[in-house]
mmCIF file of C-alpha atoms and ligand atoms in Angstrom:
data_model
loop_
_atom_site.group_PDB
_atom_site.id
_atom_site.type_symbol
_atom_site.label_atom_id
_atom_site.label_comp_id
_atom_site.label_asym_id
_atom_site.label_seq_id
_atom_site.Cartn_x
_atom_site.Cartn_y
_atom_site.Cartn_z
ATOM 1 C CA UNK A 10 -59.377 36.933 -18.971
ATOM 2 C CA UNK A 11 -62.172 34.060 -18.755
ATOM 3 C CA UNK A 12 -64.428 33.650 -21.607
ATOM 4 C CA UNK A 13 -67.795 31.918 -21.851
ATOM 5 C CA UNK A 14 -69.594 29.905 -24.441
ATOM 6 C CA UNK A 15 -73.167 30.991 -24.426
ATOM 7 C CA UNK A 16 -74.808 28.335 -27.108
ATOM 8 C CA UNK A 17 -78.455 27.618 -28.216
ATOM 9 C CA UNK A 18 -80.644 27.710 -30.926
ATOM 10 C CA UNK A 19 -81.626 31.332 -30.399
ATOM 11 C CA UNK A 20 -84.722 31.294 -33.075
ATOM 12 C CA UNK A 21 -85.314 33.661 -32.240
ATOM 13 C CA UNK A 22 -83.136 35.693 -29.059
ATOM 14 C CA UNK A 23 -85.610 36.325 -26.320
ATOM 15 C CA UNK A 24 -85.619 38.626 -22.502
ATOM 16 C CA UNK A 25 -84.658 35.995 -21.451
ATOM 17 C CA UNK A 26 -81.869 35.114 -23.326
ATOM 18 C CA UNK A 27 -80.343 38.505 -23.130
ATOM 19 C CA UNK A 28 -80.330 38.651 -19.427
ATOM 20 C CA UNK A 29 -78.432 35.272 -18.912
ATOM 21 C CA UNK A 30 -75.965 36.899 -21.159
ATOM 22 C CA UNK A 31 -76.135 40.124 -19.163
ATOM 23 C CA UNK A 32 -75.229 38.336 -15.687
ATOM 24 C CA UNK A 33 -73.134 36.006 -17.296
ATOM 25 C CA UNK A 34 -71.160 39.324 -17.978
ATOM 26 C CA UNK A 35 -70.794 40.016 -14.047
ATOM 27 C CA UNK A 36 -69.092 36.965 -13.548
ATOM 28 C CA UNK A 37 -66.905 36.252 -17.143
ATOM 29 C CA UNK A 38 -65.106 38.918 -18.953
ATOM 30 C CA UNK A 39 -65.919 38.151 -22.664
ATOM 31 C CA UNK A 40 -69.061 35.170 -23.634
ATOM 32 C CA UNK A 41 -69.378 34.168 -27.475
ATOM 33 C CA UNK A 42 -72.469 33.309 -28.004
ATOM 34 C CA UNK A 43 -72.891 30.592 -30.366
ATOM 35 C CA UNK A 44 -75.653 29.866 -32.534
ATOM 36 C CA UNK A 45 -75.733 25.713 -33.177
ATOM 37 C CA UNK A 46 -76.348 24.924 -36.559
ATOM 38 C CA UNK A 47 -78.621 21.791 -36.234
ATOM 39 C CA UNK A 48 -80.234 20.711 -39.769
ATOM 40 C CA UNK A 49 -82.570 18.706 -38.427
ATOM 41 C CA UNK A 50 -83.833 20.710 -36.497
ATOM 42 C CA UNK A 51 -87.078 22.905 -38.102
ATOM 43 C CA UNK A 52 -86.124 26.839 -37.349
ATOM 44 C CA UNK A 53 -88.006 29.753 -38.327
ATOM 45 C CA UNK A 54 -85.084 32.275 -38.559
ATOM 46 C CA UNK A 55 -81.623 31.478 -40.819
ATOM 47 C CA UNK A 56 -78.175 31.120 -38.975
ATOM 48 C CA UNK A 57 -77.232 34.700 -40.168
ATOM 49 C CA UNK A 58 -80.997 35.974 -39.303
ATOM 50 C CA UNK A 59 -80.676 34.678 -35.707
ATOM 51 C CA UNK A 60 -76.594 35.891 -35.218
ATOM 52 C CA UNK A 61 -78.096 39.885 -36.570
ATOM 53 C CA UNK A 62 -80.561 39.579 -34.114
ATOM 54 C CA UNK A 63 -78.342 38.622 -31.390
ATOM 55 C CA UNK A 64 -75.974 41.628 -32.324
ATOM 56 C CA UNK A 65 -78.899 43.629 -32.649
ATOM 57 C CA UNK A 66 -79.964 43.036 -29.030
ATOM 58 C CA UNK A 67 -76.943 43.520 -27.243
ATOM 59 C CA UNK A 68 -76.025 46.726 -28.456
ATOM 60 C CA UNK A 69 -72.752 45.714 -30.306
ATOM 61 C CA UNK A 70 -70.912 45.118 -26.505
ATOM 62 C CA UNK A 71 -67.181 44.607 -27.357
ATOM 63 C CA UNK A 72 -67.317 41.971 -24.780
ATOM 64 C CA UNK A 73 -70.138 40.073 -26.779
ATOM 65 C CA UNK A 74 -69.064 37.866 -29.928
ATOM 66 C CA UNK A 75 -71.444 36.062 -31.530
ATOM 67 C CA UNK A 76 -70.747 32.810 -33.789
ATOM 68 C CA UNK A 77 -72.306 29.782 -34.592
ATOM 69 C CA UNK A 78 -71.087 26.385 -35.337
ATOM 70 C CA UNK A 79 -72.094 23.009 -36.067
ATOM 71 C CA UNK A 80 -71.131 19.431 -33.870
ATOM 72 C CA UNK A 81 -70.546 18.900 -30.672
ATOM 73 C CA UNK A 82 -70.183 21.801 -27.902
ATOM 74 C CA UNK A 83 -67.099 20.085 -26.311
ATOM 75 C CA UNK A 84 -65.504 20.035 -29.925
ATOM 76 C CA UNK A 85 -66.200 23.629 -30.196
ATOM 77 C CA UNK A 86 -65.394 25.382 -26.759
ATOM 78 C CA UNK A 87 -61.582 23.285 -27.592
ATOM 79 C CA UNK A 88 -61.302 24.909 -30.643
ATOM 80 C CA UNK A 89 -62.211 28.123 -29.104
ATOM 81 C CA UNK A 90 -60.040 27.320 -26.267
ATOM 82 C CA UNK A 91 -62.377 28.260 -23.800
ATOM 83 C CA UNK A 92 -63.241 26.165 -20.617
ATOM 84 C CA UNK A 93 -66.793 27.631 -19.464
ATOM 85 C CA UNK A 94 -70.459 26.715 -20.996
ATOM 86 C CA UNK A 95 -72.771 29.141 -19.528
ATOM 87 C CA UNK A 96 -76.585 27.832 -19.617
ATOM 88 C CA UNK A 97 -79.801 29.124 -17.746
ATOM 89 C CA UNK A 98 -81.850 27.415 -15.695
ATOM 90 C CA UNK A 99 -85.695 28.399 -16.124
ATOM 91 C CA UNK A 100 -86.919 25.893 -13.178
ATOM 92 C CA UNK A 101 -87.146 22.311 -12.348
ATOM 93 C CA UNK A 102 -88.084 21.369 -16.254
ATOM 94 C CA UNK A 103 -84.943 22.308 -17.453
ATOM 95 C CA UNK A 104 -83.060 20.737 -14.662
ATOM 96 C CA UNK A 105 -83.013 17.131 -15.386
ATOM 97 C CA UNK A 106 -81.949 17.789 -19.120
ATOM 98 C CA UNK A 107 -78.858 20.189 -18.461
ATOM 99 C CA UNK A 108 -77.782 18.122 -15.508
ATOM 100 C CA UNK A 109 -77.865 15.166 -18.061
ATOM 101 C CA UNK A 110 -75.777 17.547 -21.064
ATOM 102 C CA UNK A 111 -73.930 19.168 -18.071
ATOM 103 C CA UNK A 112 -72.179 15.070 -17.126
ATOM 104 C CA UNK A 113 -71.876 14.453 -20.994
ATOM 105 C CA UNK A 114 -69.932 17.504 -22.289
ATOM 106 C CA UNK A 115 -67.643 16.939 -19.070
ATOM 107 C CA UNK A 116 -67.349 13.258 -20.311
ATOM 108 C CA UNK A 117 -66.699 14.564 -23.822
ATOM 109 C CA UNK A 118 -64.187 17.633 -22.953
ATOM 110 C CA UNK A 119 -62.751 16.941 -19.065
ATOM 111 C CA UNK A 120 -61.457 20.689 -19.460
ATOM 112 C CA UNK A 121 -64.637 21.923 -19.682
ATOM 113 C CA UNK A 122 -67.307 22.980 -16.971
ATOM 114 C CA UNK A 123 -71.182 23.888 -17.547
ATOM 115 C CA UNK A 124 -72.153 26.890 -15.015
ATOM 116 C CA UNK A 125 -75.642 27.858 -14.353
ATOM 117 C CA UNK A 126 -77.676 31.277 -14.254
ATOM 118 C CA UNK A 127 -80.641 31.384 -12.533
ATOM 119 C CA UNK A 128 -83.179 33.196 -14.903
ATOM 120 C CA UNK A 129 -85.120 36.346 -13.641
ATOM 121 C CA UNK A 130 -88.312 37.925 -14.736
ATOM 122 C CA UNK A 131 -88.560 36.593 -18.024
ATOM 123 C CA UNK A 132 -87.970 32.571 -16.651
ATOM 124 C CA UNK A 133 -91.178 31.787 -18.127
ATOM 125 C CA UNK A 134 -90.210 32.830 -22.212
ATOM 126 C CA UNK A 135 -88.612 29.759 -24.152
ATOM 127 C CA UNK A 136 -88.216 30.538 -27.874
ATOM 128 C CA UNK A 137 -90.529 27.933 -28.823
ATOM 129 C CA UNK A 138 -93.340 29.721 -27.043
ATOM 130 C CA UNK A 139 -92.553 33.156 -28.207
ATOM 131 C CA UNK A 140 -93.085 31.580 -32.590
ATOM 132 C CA UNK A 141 -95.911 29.730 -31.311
ATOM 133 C CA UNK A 142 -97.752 33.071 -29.944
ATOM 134 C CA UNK A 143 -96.334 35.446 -32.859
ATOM 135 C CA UNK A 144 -97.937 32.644 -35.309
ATOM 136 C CA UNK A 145 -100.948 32.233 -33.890
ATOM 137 C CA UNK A 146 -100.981 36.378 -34.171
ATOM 138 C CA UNK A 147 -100.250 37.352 -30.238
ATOM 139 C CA UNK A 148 -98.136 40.563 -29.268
ATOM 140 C CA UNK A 149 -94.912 39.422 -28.167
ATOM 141 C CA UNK A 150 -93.251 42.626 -27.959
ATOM 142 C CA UNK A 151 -93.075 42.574 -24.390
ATOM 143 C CA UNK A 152 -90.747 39.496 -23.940
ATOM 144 C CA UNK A 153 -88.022 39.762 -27.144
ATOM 145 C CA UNK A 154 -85.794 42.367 -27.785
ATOM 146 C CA UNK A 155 -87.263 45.209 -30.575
ATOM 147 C CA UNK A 156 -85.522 43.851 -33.609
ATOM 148 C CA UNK A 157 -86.961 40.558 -33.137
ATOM 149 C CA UNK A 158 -90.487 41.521 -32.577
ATOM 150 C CA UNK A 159 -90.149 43.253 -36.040
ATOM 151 C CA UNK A 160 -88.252 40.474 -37.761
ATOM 152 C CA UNK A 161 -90.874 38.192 -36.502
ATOM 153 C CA UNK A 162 -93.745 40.424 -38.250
ATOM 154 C CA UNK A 163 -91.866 40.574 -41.337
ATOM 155 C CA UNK A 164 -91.061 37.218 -41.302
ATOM 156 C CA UNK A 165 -95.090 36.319 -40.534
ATOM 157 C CA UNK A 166 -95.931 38.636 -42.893
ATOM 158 C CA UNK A 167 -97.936 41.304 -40.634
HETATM 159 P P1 ADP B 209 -81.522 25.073 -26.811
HETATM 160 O O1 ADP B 209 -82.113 24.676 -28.123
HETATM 161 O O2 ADP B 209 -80.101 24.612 -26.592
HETATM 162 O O3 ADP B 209 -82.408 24.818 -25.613
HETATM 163 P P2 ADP B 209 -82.199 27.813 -26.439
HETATM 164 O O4 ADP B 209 -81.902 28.929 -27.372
HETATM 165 O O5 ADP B 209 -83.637 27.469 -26.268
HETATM 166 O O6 ADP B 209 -81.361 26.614 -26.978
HETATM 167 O O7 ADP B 209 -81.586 28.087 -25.009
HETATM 168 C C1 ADP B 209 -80.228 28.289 -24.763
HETATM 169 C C2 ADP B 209 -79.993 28.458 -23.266
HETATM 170 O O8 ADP B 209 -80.715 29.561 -22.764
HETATM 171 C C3 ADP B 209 -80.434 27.275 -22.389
HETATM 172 O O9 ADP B 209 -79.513 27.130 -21.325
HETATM 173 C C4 ADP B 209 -81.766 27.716 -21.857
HETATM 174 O O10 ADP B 209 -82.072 27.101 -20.624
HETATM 175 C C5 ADP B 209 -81.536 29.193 -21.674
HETATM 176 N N1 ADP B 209 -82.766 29.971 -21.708
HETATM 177 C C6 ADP B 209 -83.704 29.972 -22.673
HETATM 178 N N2 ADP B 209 -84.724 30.809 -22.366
HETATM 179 C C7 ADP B 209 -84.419 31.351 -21.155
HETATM 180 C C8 ADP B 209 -85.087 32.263 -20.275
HETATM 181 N N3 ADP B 209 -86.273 32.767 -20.563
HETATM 182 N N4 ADP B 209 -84.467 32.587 -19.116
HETATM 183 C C9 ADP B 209 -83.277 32.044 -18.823
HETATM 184 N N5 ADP B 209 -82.592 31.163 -19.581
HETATM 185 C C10 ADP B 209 -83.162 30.815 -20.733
#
């Protein structure tokens, strides 16, 4: 059975996310997907908002686990003992970063490999984008699963 990690920031999920997971599930047979705890970075959603989300938008798929942790990735996926990163690739902008995290995790875990799905429709939706619209009042229903277009109204108090 080959397992993936699947790990971001996810705050919050987005279309996008969910169908990297989706093909990732064509090619692996289980992916965790793992929410990294980073204090400094400023989130809108908690750790335990973002991980009911996730669950929320994958329909509670037995072959779907969803975590989080904090430190490295390599640290992690040995703990987990699982060999595979999954990321997405949106388009050249993301390219030179993940090749760049794609050398260093191998340099930090040489049992570990970083393998890339192409995203689809939504390759233009970063999570970033989605808070800035919902803030600034836009309808972002059409590119984040339903749970997350409410939890961002509740959370932006509409
Ligand atoms: P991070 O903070 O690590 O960038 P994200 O939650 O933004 O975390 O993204 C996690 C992964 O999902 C990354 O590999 C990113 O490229 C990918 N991703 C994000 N949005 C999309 C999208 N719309 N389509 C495909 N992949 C995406």
């Amino acid at each position: 059975m080959t397992t993936a990690i699947y790990a971001g920031s996810f705050d919050p999920i987005t279309k996008g996310h969910v169908s990297i997971i989706r093909s990732g599930l064509v090619a692996f047979d289980r992916i965790i997907v793992a929410v990294v705890i980073n204090p400094n970075k400023k989130s809108l959603f908690t750790i335990d908002q973002r991980k009911e989300m996730i669950k929320a938008s994958l329909d509670a798929d037995p072959r779907v686990e969803v975590d989080s942790f904090e430190g490295l990735l390599a640290d992690y996926a040995r703990k987990q003992n699982v060999r595979v990163v999954l990321r997405g690739l949106r388009g050249v902008a993301d390219f030179e970063y993940e090749l760049q995290m794609a050398n260093m995790n191998r340099n930090l875990n040489t049992e570990m490999e970083t393998v890339f799905i192409m995203a689809n429709d939504y390759f233009y939706v970063s999570s970033s984008l989605v808070k800035e619209a919902a803030i600034l009042g836009g309808d972002v229903s059409s590119v984040v699963p339903e749970i997350v277009a409410k939890k961002l109204r509740e959370r932006l108090g509409r």
